[in-house]
Amino acid sequence: MERERAHRVRAAVAMGALAAAGAALGTKALIQTSESAPQSVGVYATPNSLFGHSVRLTSSSTPLVIGTGATPAVAPPVGNTEAIETTDQTGTGGEVGTAAFDPGRLIVDGLVNWLSYPVHHNDQAIAGWPHSIKLFARPWTLVTVPLAAVPAAYAGDRAINNFTEAGASIPPEISATIERAVREIVAINPMQNPDKVASDLFRVFVRNGEAPGEHGGVLIGNGADGGPGQNGGNGGLLIGIGGNGGDGAAGQDGGDGGRGGFFIGNGGHGGAGGDIEGDGDVVGGNGGNGGAGGLLIGTGGTGGKGGDAKSTDGTATGGKGGNGGDSGLIGNAGAGGDGGAASSEDGDAVGGKGGNGGNHDLASGDGGVGGRGGDATSVNGDATGGDGGDGGNVGIDGRGGTGGDGGTAHTDNGTAKGGNGGNAGNSAWFGNTEGNGGSGRARGGHGGDASVGQGEAIGGNGGNGGSTAWDGWGGNGGNGGNAHADEGKATGGNGGRGGAGGWQGPSGRGGHGGSAHVGSGEAKGGNGGAGGTGVPNVFDSPGGVGGKGGDAHAGEGTATPGKGGTGGRGQGGGAHGGNGKDGSASTGDDSGDD
């Protein structure tokens, strides 16, 4: 009875493993090994008509060998240096140098290998779907190859009739999850109580993560939050919420947010990078990336904030903000995390870059907003504000994400440069619509302001506005940052370029140039950004107006105003945009009024 029960349990576990593998149908892609000379057709699958010579059939790094029948003692074909595996008919073991046949291990290794996503993504599939669809990291492929031409020396006398290749269609997320399922199923002890076996098998597919960073069930369940600096767990393939990444310790990177359910579920938020303080050079931890939302429904997680950095006599560098998570069919993408601030007394300070907003690739939802660049402050050193992150793009319907603003910069003695604003996200079809493009979303980030006691101050440049590829308004360019110097030189940042408008949609206005003010020295206003030019071959798309040039004032010294940006060209009968006005200049009175 015990033996019979054990057989039943093993059969149940085996069936569970096969069920987990049912979502995937094949092995790695059939590839053409161009570095090897053409071989005899006898050791290849039937040649495909898409290519002029034979294509070798591989399931890993060795030729496909199926069955346990006797294999003739034949030499490998010319040019093939791989040994031919052989087995005897007695079942007492293989020939000298060949490992004993283990059917259980063969099945397990085969499942793991078949369900693994290809390591190299540049392999050439024999046949496949059109490459215009890009839902995952590579195009989907579905290839069926008859093995009738494979000789007995390679296939054995029990060769299957057909081999269906669909392994390349498995995206990495599903492949890794199914591989995990197989390993967990194999780890179940079949000798324990059958009820316990059934319970353990059920937990493989349905459960919430409990330990820090643990994934949810293969099919249903939420991922657990990560520990310090640890990634959050992923949600189940069908439904589940990704766990949040853990915040980093001092100077440590934050963990990434877990992926939401592959079909339904929100991505987890990225953990914040750890702050750090000390002597010498110090670097704050980077924020973790937000997890992706579900393919059907789900929002992307926000990126974690970069860690702040503070030094007494060295260079302080703020951590980078994490990128926002992408979203799928319905749902907004996650915002990028802000860059970490930096400060130093007798050294340079560099603010962290803001994270990029996540992309929304499908039907309805907005791209994520770019994170703000970190501020930088120094007493006796240079200060550089962090650049803002770029806004996320939109695939079909939605608004591109606004670019993040650049960080500010200040130093008492040295050079201060504000961070540049991030570029806004673009839209492929119907995004950046009226009222949401030029006046709201899809605007380029503003450049960061800069100030210095004695030295040079340079405002950051504004980011470019988002463009639409067909129908929608173009976004405005970001304004350049302002610059102020008590003594020395001040230069305002340039405005960003306006985005392209689509069908009956105006293009975006160029960003205004930043102003410049100096007590004693040279002041120069920033130039306005160019107005956007409409998408070619669309109807009634007016060009964008150029941005205004920045004003300049010097109490003692010279002042040069910024030039206005050029107007964009209209398309399909739309009016051309006007040029922006030049800035004004004044000297003499150090009140700052101009």
Coordinates of C-alpha atoms in Angstrom, one line a residue:
M1 CA 0.0 0.0 0.0
E2 CA 2.8 2.4 0.9
R3 CA 4.5 1.7 -2.3
E4 CA 1.3 2.2 -4.3
R5 CA 0.7 5.5 -2.4
A6 CA 4.2 6.7 -3.2
H7 CA 3.6 6.0 -6.9
R8 CA 0.4 8.0 -6.8
V9 CA 2.0 10.9 -5.1
R10 CA 4.9 10.9 -7.6
A11 CA 2.4 10.8 -10.4
A12 CA 0.5 13.8 -8.9
V13 CA 3.7 15.8 -8.6
A14 CA 4.7 14.9 -12.2
M15 CA 1.3 16.0 -13.5
G16 CA 1.7 19.3 -11.6
A17 CA 5.0 19.9 -13.2
L18 CA 3.6 19.2 -16.6
A19 CA 0.7 21.5 -15.9
A20 CA 3.1 24.3 -14.9
A21 CA 4.9 23.7 -18.2
G22 CA 1.7 23.8 -20.2
A23 CA 1.8 27.5 -20.7
A24 CA 5.0 27.1 -22.8
L25 CA 5.3 24.9 -25.8
G26 CA 8.9 24.5 -26.8
T27 CA 12.5 25.1 -26.3
K28 CA 14.9 27.7 -27.3
A29 CA 14.7 29.2 -30.8
L30 CA 15.9 27.3 -33.8
I31 CA 19.0 29.2 -34.8
Q32 CA 21.3 29.4 -37.8
T33 CA 24.9 29.0 -36.7
S34 CA 26.5 31.2 -39.3
E35 CA 30.0 30.7 -37.9
S36 CA 30.0 27.0 -38.8
A37 CA 30.3 25.6 -42.3
P38 CA 27.2 24.1 -44.0
Q39 CA 26.7 20.5 -43.0
S40 CA 25.1 17.4 -44.5
V41 CA 21.3 17.6 -44.6
G42 CA 21.3 14.2 -42.9
V43 CA 22.0 15.6 -39.5
Y44 CA 19.7 18.5 -39.8
A45 CA 16.0 19.2 -39.7
T46 CA 14.2 19.5 -43.0
P47 CA 15.7 22.7 -44.7
N48 CA 13.4 25.7 -44.5
S49 CA 12.6 27.4 -47.8
L50 CA 13.3 30.8 -46.2
F51 CA 17.0 30.2 -46.3
G52 CA 19.4 28.9 -49.0
H53 CA 21.0 26.3 -46.8
S54 CA 20.2 24.0 -44.0
V55 CA 19.4 25.2 -40.5
R56 CA 20.5 23.2 -37.6
L57 CA 18.0 22.1 -35.0
T58 CA 19.2 22.7 -31.5
S59 CA 17.5 22.7 -28.1
S60 CA 20.5 23.8 -26.1
S61 CA 24.2 23.7 -27.0
T62 CA 24.1 20.1 -28.2
P63 CA 22.3 18.3 -31.1
L64 CA 18.8 17.1 -30.3
V65 CA 18.8 13.5 -29.2
I66 CA 15.5 11.8 -28.7
G67 CA 14.7 8.3 -27.5
T68 CA 16.7 5.5 -25.9
G69 CA 17.1 3.2 -28.8
A70 CA 20.5 1.9 -30.0
T71 CA 22.5 4.4 -32.0
P72 CA 24.9 3.2 -34.7
A73 CA 28.5 3.8 -34.1
V74 CA 28.9 6.5 -36.8
A75 CA 31.4 9.3 -37.0
P76 CA 30.1 12.9 -36.7
P77 CA 29.5 14.7 -40.0
V78 CA 32.4 16.7 -41.5
G79 CA 32.8 19.9 -39.6
N80 CA 30.9 18.7 -36.6
T81 CA 33.2 18.2 -33.6
E82 CA 30.5 17.4 -31.1
A83 CA 30.4 13.8 -29.9
I84 CA 27.3 11.7 -30.5
E85 CA 25.7 10.4 -27.3
T86 CA 24.9 6.7 -27.3
T87 CA 23.0 4.3 -25.1
D88 CA 22.8 0.5 -25.1
Q89 CA 19.6 -1.6 -25.4
T90 CA 20.1 -3.5 -22.2
G91 CA 19.4 -0.7 -19.8
T92 CA 22.5 -1.5 -17.8
G93 CA 24.2 1.8 -18.5
G94 CA 25.8 3.8 -21.3
E95 CA 29.1 3.2 -23.0
V96 CA 32.4 4.3 -21.5
G97 CA 32.4 8.1 -20.9
T98 CA 28.6 8.4 -21.0
A99 CA 26.6 9.1 -17.8
A100 CA 23.9 6.5 -16.8
F101 CA 20.5 7.3 -18.2
D102 CA 18.3 9.0 -15.6
P103 CA 14.8 9.6 -17.0
G104 CA 13.7 11.7 -14.0
R105 CA 16.6 14.1 -14.2
L106 CA 16.2 14.2 -18.0
I107 CA 12.6 15.4 -17.7
V108 CA 13.4 18.0 -15.0
D109 CA 16.4 19.4 -16.8
G110 CA 14.5 19.4 -20.1
L111 CA 11.5 21.3 -18.5
V112 CA 13.8 23.9 -17.0
N113 CA 15.8 24.3 -20.2
W114 CA 12.7 24.5 -22.4
L115 CA 11.1 27.1 -20.2
S116 CA 14.1 29.3 -20.0
Y117 CA 14.2 32.4 -22.1
P118 CA 17.1 32.5 -24.6
V119 CA 20.2 34.1 -23.2
H120 CA 21.1 35.5 -26.6
H121 CA 18.4 37.6 -28.2
N122 CA 20.0 38.0 -31.7
D123 CA 19.2 34.4 -32.9
Q124 CA 17.4 34.2 -36.1
A125 CA 14.1 32.3 -36.1
I126 CA 13.2 30.2 -39.1
A127 CA 9.7 31.6 -39.3
G128 CA 7.6 33.9 -37.2
W129 CA 5.0 36.6 -36.8
P130 CA 5.6 40.0 -38.4
H131 CA 8.2 42.0 -36.5
S132 CA 6.0 45.1 -36.2
I133 CA 4.5 43.9 -33.0
K134 CA 6.7 44.5 -30.0
L135 CA 4.8 43.6 -26.8
F136 CA 7.8 42.0 -25.2
A137 CA 11.6 42.1 -25.4
R138 CA 11.6 40.3 -28.8
P139 CA 9.0 39.4 -31.5
W140 CA 6.9 36.3 -30.9
T141 CA 7.7 33.2 -33.0
L142 CA 6.0 30.0 -33.6
V143 CA 7.9 27.4 -35.7
T144 CA 6.9 23.8 -36.5
V145 CA 9.7 21.6 -38.0
P146 CA 9.2 18.0 -39.0
L147 CA 11.9 15.6 -37.8
A148 CA 11.3 13.0 -40.4
A149 CA 14.6 13.7 -42.0
V150 CA 16.6 13.3 -38.8
P151 CA 18.4 10.0 -39.0
A152 CA 18.2 7.3 -36.4
A153 CA 21.8 8.0 -35.4
Y154 CA 20.5 11.2 -33.9
A155 CA 16.9 10.6 -33.1
G156 CA 16.7 7.0 -32.2
D157 CA 14.0 4.5 -33.2
R158 CA 11.4 6.2 -31.0
A159 CA 11.7 9.7 -32.4
I160 CA 8.6 11.8 -32.2
N161 CA 7.1 12.9 -35.5
N162 CA 7.0 16.6 -35.1
F163 CA 8.7 19.2 -32.9
T164 CA 6.8 22.5 -32.1
E165 CA 9.1 25.4 -31.4
A166 CA 7.5 28.2 -29.4
G167 CA 10.0 28.8 -26.7
A168 CA 11.0 32.2 -28.2
S169 CA 7.4 33.4 -27.7
I170 CA 7.7 33.1 -23.9
P171 CA 8.5 36.6 -22.4
P172 CA 11.2 36.6 -19.7
E173 CA 8.7 37.3 -16.9
I174 CA 6.6 34.2 -17.7
S175 CA 9.6 32.1 -18.4
A176 CA 11.3 32.9 -15.1
T177 CA 8.0 32.3 -13.2
I178 CA 7.3 29.0 -14.8
E179 CA 10.9 27.9 -14.1
R180 CA 10.4 28.8 -10.5
A181 CA 7.2 26.7 -10.4
V182 CA 9.0 23.7 -11.8
R183 CA 11.7 24.0 -9.2
E184 CA 9.3 24.4 -6.3
I185 CA 7.2 21.4 -7.5
V186 CA 10.3 19.2 -7.8
A187 CA 11.3 20.2 -4.3
I188 CA 8.0 18.8 -2.8
N189 CA 8.6 15.7 -0.8
P190 CA 6.5 13.0 -2.3
M191 CA 6.9 10.7 0.7
Q192 CA 4.9 12.9 3.1
N193 CA 1.2 12.8 3.8
P194 CA -0.8 13.1 0.5
D195 CA -2.8 15.9 2.0
K196 CA 0.4 17.8 2.7
V197 CA 1.6 17.1 -0.8
A198 CA -1.6 18.6 -2.2
S199 CA -1.3 21.6 0.1
D200 CA 2.3 22.3 -0.9
L201 CA 1.4 21.9 -4.6
F202 CA -1.5 24.4 -4.2
R203 CA 0.8 26.9 -2.5
V204 CA 3.0 26.9 -5.5
F205 CA 0.2 28.4 -7.6
V206 CA -1.8 30.4 -5.0
R207 CA -0.3 32.3 -2.1
N208 CA 0.9 35.7 -0.9
G209 CA 4.6 36.3 -0.3
E210 CA 5.5 36.3 3.4
A211 CA 9.2 36.5 3.8
P212 CA 10.9 39.7 2.7
G213 CA 11.0 39.9 -1.1
E214 CA 9.1 36.6 -1.6
H215 CA 7.1 36.3 -4.8
G216 CA 3.4 35.6 -4.8
G217 CA 2.0 32.4 -6.1
V218 CA 2.7 31.4 -9.7
L219 CA -0.9 32.2 -10.7
I220 CA -2.4 34.3 -7.9
G221 CA -0.9 36.3 -5.0
N222 CA 0.8 39.5 -3.9
G223 CA 4.6 39.8 -3.6
A224 CA 6.0 40.8 -0.3
D225 CA 7.9 44.0 0.4
G226 CA 11.7 43.7 0.3
G227 CA 14.0 44.1 3.2
P228 CA 16.6 46.8 3.3
G229 CA 17.9 47.3 -0.2
Q230 CA 16.1 44.2 -1.4
N231 CA 13.7 43.9 -4.4
G232 CA 10.0 43.4 -3.7
G233 CA 8.4 40.2 -4.7
N234 CA 6.5 39.8 -7.9
G235 CA 2.8 39.2 -8.2
G236 CA 1.3 36.1 -9.7
L237 CA 0.9 35.7 -13.4
L238 CA -2.9 36.1 -13.4
I239 CA -3.5 38.5 -10.5
G240 CA -1.2 40.1 -7.9
I241 CA 0.3 43.3 -6.6
G242 CA 4.1 43.7 -6.6
G243 CA 5.9 44.3 -3.3
N244 CA 7.7 47.5 -2.6
G245 CA 11.4 47.6 -2.8
G246 CA 13.2 48.1 0.5
D247 CA 14.9 51.4 1.4
G248 CA 18.7 51.2 1.3
A249 CA 20.9 51.6 4.3
A250 CA 23.5 54.4 4.4
G251 CA 24.9 54.7 0.8
Q252 CA 23.0 51.6 -0.3
D253 CA 20.8 51.4 -3.4
G254 CA 17.1 50.9 -2.8
G255 CA 15.4 47.7 -4.0
D256 CA 13.3 47.6 -7.1
G257 CA 9.6 47.3 -6.8
G258 CA 8.1 43.9 -7.7
R259 CA 6.2 43.3 -11.0
G260 CA 2.5 43.3 -10.7
G261 CA 0.5 40.4 -11.9
F262 CA 1.5 39.7 -15.5
F263 CA -2.1 40.3 -16.5
I264 CA -3.7 42.2 -13.7
G265 CA -2.0 44.1 -10.8
N266 CA -0.1 47.2 -9.8
G267 CA 3.7 47.3 -9.7
G268 CA 5.5 47.9 -6.4
H269 CA 7.3 51.2 -5.6
G270 CA 11.0 51.4 -5.7
G271 CA 12.9 51.8 -2.4
A272 CA 14.7 55.0 -1.6
G273 CA 18.5 55.1 -1.8
G274 CA 20.3 55.5 1.5
D275 CA 21.6 58.9 2.7
I276 CA 25.2 59.2 3.5
E277 CA 27.4 61.7 5.4
G278 CA 31.1 61.8 6.1
D279 CA 34.6 63.0 5.2
G280 CA 36.1 62.7 1.7
D281 CA 34.1 61.6 -1.3
V282 CA 30.6 60.3 -0.5
V283 CA 27.8 59.0 -2.9
G284 CA 24.2 58.5 -2.0
G285 CA 22.4 55.3 -2.9
N286 CA 20.4 55.1 -6.0
G287 CA 16.6 54.8 -5.8
G288 CA 15.1 51.5 -6.9
N289 CA 13.0 51.2 -10.1
G290 CA 9.3 50.9 -9.9
G291 CA 7.7 47.6 -10.9
A292 CA 5.7 47.2 -14.1
G293 CA 2.0 47.0 -14.0
G294 CA -0.1 44.2 -15.4
L295 CA -0.3 43.7 -19.2
L296 CA -4.1 44.2 -19.1
I297 CA -4.8 46.4 -16.0
G298 CA -2.4 47.9 -13.6
T299 CA -0.3 51.0 -12.8
G300 CA 3.4 51.1 -12.8
G301 CA 5.2 51.7 -9.5
T302 CA 7.0 55.0 -8.7
G303 CA 10.8 55.1 -8.7
G304 CA 12.5 55.5 -5.4
K305 CA 14.2 58.8 -4.4
G306 CA 18.0 58.9 -4.6
G307 CA 19.9 59.2 -1.4
D308 CA 21.3 62.6 -0.1
A309 CA 25.0 63.0 0.2
K310 CA 26.9 65.3 2.6
S311 CA 30.7 65.8 2.9
T312 CA 33.0 68.1 4.8
D313 CA 36.0 68.2 2.5
G314 CA 35.3 65.9 -0.5
T315 CA 33.0 65.6 -3.4
A316 CA 29.4 64.8 -2.5
T317 CA 27.2 63.1 -5.1
G318 CA 23.5 62.5 -4.7
G319 CA 22.0 59.2 -5.7
K320 CA 20.0 58.8 -8.9
G321 CA 16.2 58.5 -8.7
G322 CA 14.8 55.2 -9.8
N323 CA 12.8 54.9 -13.0
G324 CA 9.0 54.6 -12.9
G325 CA 7.4 51.3 -13.9
D326 CA 5.7 50.7 -17.2
S327 CA 2.0 50.1 -17.6
G328 CA 0.1 47.9 -20.0
L329 CA -3.3 48.1 -21.7
I330 CA -5.1 50.2 -19.1
G331 CA -3.3 52.1 -16.4
N332 CA -0.9 55.0 -15.8
A333 CA 2.9 54.5 -15.8
G334 CA 4.9 55.3 -12.7
A335 CA 6.7 58.5 -12.0
G336 CA 10.5 58.6 -11.8
G337 CA 12.0 59.2 -8.4
D338 CA 13.7 62.5 -7.5
G339 CA 17.5 62.7 -7.4
G340 CA 19.3 63.0 -4.1
A341 CA 20.6 66.4 -2.9
A342 CA 24.3 67.0 -2.4
S343 CA 26.2 69.4 -0.2
S344 CA 29.9 69.9 0.7
E345 CA 31.8 72.5 2.6
D346 CA 35.2 72.4 1.0
G347 CA 34.5 70.2 -2.1
D348 CA 32.3 69.9 -5.1
A349 CA 28.6 68.9 -4.9
V350 CA 26.7 67.1 -7.6
G351 CA 23.0 66.5 -7.3
G352 CA 21.5 63.2 -8.4
K353 CA 19.7 62.8 -11.7
G354 CA 15.9 62.3 -11.6
G355 CA 14.5 59.0 -12.7
N356 CA 12.7 58.6 -16.0
G357 CA 9.0 58.2 -16.0
G358 CA 7.6 54.8 -17.0
N359 CA 6.1 54.2 -20.5
H360 CA 2.5 53.4 -21.2
D361 CA 2.7 51.2 -24.3
L362 CA -0.9 50.2 -25.1
A363 CA -4.5 51.6 -25.0
S364 CA -5.4 54.0 -22.3
G365 CA -3.1 55.7 -19.8
D366 CA -0.5 58.4 -19.3
G367 CA 3.2 58.2 -19.3
G368 CA 5.0 58.7 -16.0
V369 CA 6.4 62.1 -14.9
G370 CA 10.1 62.4 -14.8
G371 CA 11.7 62.9 -11.4
R372 CA 13.2 66.2 -10.3
G373 CA 17.0 66.5 -10.2
G374 CA 18.7 66.9 -6.9
D375 CA 19.9 70.2 -5.5
A376 CA 23.6 70.9 -5.0
T377 CA 25.2 73.3 -2.5
S378 CA 28.9 74.0 -1.8
V379 CA 30.8 76.6 0.2
N380 CA 34.2 76.4 -1.4
G381 CA 33.7 74.3 -4.5
D382 CA 31.7 73.8 -7.6
A383 CA 28.0 72.9 -7.4
T384 CA 26.0 71.1 -10.2
G385 CA 22.3 70.4 -9.9
G386 CA 21.0 67.1 -11.1
D387 CA 19.2 66.8 -14.4
G388 CA 15.5 66.1 -14.4
G389 CA 14.3 62.7 -15.7
D390 CA 12.6 62.3 -19.0
G391 CA 8.8 61.8 -19.1
G392 CA 7.4 58.5 -20.2
N393 CA 6.1 57.8 -23.7
V394 CA 2.6 56.8 -24.7
G395 CA 1.7 54.1 -27.2
I396 CA -1.9 54.7 -28.4
D397 CA -4.1 57.0 -26.3
G398 CA -2.9 59.1 -23.4
R399 CA -0.6 62.0 -22.4
G400 CA 3.1 61.9 -22.5
G401 CA 4.8 62.4 -19.1
T402 CA 6.1 65.8 -18.1
G403 CA 9.9 66.1 -17.9
G404 CA 11.4 66.5 -14.5
D405 CA 12.7 69.9 -13.4
G406 CA 16.5 70.3 -13.0
G407 CA 18.0 70.7 -9.6
T408 CA 19.2 74.1 -8.3
A409 CA 22.8 74.9 -7.6
H410 CA 24.6 77.3 -5.2
T411 CA 28.2 78.0 -4.1
D412 CA 29.8 80.8 -2.3
N413 CA 33.0 80.5 -4.3
G414 CA 33.2 78.6 -7.6
T415 CA 30.9 77.7 -10.4
A416 CA 27.3 76.9 -10.0
K417 CA 25.3 75.2 -12.7
G418 CA 21.6 74.3 -12.6
G419 CA 20.5 71.0 -13.8
N420 CA 18.8 70.6 -17.2
G421 CA 15.1 69.8 -17.4
G422 CA 14.1 66.4 -18.7
N423 CA 12.4 65.9 -22.1
A424 CA 8.7 65.2 -22.1
G425 CA 7.3 61.9 -23.3
N426 CA 6.0 61.5 -26.8
S427 CA 2.8 59.9 -28.0
A428 CA 2.4 57.5 -30.9
W429 CA -1.2 58.2 -31.9
F430 CA -3.8 60.1 -29.9
G431 CA -1.8 61.5 -27.0
N432 CA -1.0 65.0 -25.8
T433 CA -4.6 66.1 -26.5
E434 CA -6.0 69.6 -26.2
G435 CA -5.6 71.2 -22.8
N436 CA -3.2 68.5 -21.8
G437 CA -0.3 69.1 -24.1
G438 CA 0.8 72.7 -24.2
S439 CA -0.8 73.7 -20.9
G440 CA -0.3 70.6 -18.8
R441 CA 1.2 67.3 -19.5
A442 CA 3.9 66.7 -22.1
R443 CA 5.8 69.8 -21.1
G444 CA 9.6 69.7 -20.9
G445 CA 11.1 70.2 -17.5
H446 CA 12.3 73.6 -16.4
G447 CA 16.0 74.2 -16.0
G448 CA 17.3 74.6 -12.5
D449 CA 18.3 78.0 -11.1
A450 CA 22.0 78.8 -10.2
S451 CA 23.5 81.3 -7.9
V452 CA 27.0 82.1 -6.8
G453 CA 28.7 84.6 -4.4
Q454 CA 31.9 85.0 -6.4
G455 CA 32.4 83.0 -9.6
E456 CA 30.1 81.9 -12.4
A457 CA 26.4 81.0 -12.4
I458 CA 24.8 79.1 -15.2
G459 CA 21.1 78.3 -15.4
G460 CA 20.0 74.9 -16.6
N461 CA 18.4 74.4 -20.0
G462 CA 14.8 73.6 -20.4
G463 CA 13.7 70.2 -21.7
N464 CA 11.9 69.6 -25.0
G465 CA 8.1 69.3 -25.2
G466 CA 6.5 66.1 -26.1
S467 CA 5.5 65.3 -29.7
T468 CA 2.7 63.3 -31.2
A469 CA 3.1 61.1 -34.2
W470 CA -0.4 61.6 -35.6
D471 CA -3.3 63.2 -33.6
G472 CA -2.8 65.6 -30.7
W473 CA -1.1 68.7 -29.4
G474 CA 2.6 69.2 -29.0
G475 CA 3.9 70.0 -25.5
N476 CA 5.6 73.2 -24.6
G477 CA 9.3 73.4 -24.0
G478 CA 10.6 73.9 -20.5
N479 CA 11.9 77.3 -19.4
G480 CA 15.6 77.9 -18.9
G481 CA 16.8 78.4 -15.4
N482 CA 17.7 81.8 -13.9
A483 CA 21.2 82.8 -13.0
H484 CA 22.5 85.2 -10.3
A485 CA 26.1 86.2 -9.4
D486 CA 27.1 88.8 -6.8
E487 CA 30.5 89.1 -8.5
G488 CA 31.5 87.4 -11.7
K489 CA 29.4 86.1 -14.6
A490 CA 25.7 85.0 -14.8
T491 CA 24.2 83.2 -17.8
G492 CA 20.5 82.2 -18.0
G493 CA 19.6 78.8 -19.4
N494 CA 18.1 78.3 -22.8
G495 CA 14.4 77.3 -23.3
G496 CA 13.5 73.9 -24.6
R497 CA 12.0 73.2 -28.0
G498 CA 8.3 72.8 -28.5
G499 CA 6.9 69.4 -29.5
A500 CA 5.3 68.6 -32.8
G501 CA 1.5 68.8 -33.1
G502 CA -0.6 66.4 -35.2
W503 CA -3.9 66.4 -37.1
Q504 CA -5.6 69.8 -36.4
G505 CA -3.4 70.1 -33.3
P506 CA -1.0 73.0 -32.7
S507 CA 2.7 72.4 -32.0
G508 CA 4.1 73.4 -28.6
R509 CA 5.5 76.8 -27.7
G510 CA 9.2 77.0 -27.1
G511 CA 10.4 77.5 -23.6
H512 CA 11.4 81.0 -22.3
G513 CA 15.0 81.7 -21.8
G514 CA 16.2 82.2 -18.2
S515 CA 17.1 85.6 -16.8
A516 CA 20.6 86.7 -15.7
H517 CA 21.5 89.1 -13.0
V518 CA 25.0 90.1 -11.8
G519 CA 26.1 92.7 -9.2
S520 CA 29.4 93.3 -10.8
G521 CA 30.5 91.5 -14.0
E522 CA 28.8 90.1 -17.1
A523 CA 25.1 89.1 -17.4
K524 CA 23.6 87.2 -20.4
G525 CA 20.0 86.1 -20.7
G526 CA 19.2 82.7 -22.1
N527 CA 17.7 82.2 -25.6
G528 CA 14.1 81.2 -26.1
G529 CA 13.4 77.7 -27.5
A530 CA 12.2 77.1 -31.0
G531 CA 8.5 76.5 -31.5
G532 CA 7.4 73.0 -32.6
T533 CA 6.9 72.1 -36.2
G534 CA 3.8 70.1 -37.1
V535 CA 4.0 66.4 -38.1
P536 CA 4.5 66.1 -41.9
N537 CA 1.6 65.2 -44.1
V538 CA -1.1 66.0 -41.5
F539 CA -4.0 68.5 -42.0
D540 CA -4.3 72.0 -40.4
S541 CA -1.4 71.7 -37.8
P542 CA -0.2 75.2 -36.8
G543 CA 3.4 75.7 -35.9
G544 CA 4.4 76.6 -32.3
V545 CA 5.4 80.1 -31.2
G546 CA 9.1 80.6 -30.3
G547 CA 9.9 81.2 -26.6
K548 CA 10.8 84.6 -25.3
G549 CA 14.5 85.5 -24.7
G550 CA 15.7 86.0 -21.1
D551 CA 16.3 89.4 -19.6
A552 CA 19.7 90.5 -18.4
H553 CA 20.8 93.0 -15.8
A554 CA 24.2 94.1 -14.5
G555 CA 24.8 96.6 -11.7
E556 CA 28.3 97.2 -12.9
G557 CA 29.4 95.7 -16.2
T558 CA 27.7 94.4 -19.3
A559 CA 24.3 93.0 -19.9
T560 CA 23.2 91.0 -23.0
P561 CA 19.6 89.9 -23.5
G562 CA 18.6 86.5 -24.8
K563 CA 17.2 86.0 -28.3
G564 CA 13.7 84.9 -28.9
G565 CA 13.2 81.4 -30.4
T566 CA 12.2 80.9 -34.0
G567 CA 8.6 79.9 -34.7
G568 CA 7.7 76.5 -36.0
R569 CA 6.4 75.6 -39.4
G570 CA 2.8 74.8 -39.9
Q571 CA 1.7 71.7 -41.8
G572 CA -1.3 71.0 -44.1
G573 CA -2.4 74.6 -44.3
G574 CA -1.7 75.4 -40.7
A575 CA -0.3 78.8 -39.8
H576 CA 3.4 79.1 -39.1
G577 CA 4.3 80.1 -35.5
G578 CA 5.7 83.5 -34.8
N579 CA 9.2 84.2 -33.4
G580 CA 9.6 84.8 -29.8
K581 CA 10.5 88.3 -28.5
D582 CA 14.0 89.1 -27.5
G583 CA 14.7 89.8 -23.9
S584 CA 15.6 93.2 -22.4
A585 CA 18.9 94.4 -21.0
S586 CA 19.7 97.0 -18.3
T587 CA 22.7 98.3 -16.4
G588 CA 23.5 100.7 -13.6
D589 CA 21.0 100.1 -10.9
D590 CA 21.7 97.0 -8.8
S591 CA 18.1 96.7 -7.6
G592 CA 17.4 93.8 -10.0
D593 CA 14.5 95.6 -11.6
D594 CA 14.5 95.3 -15.4

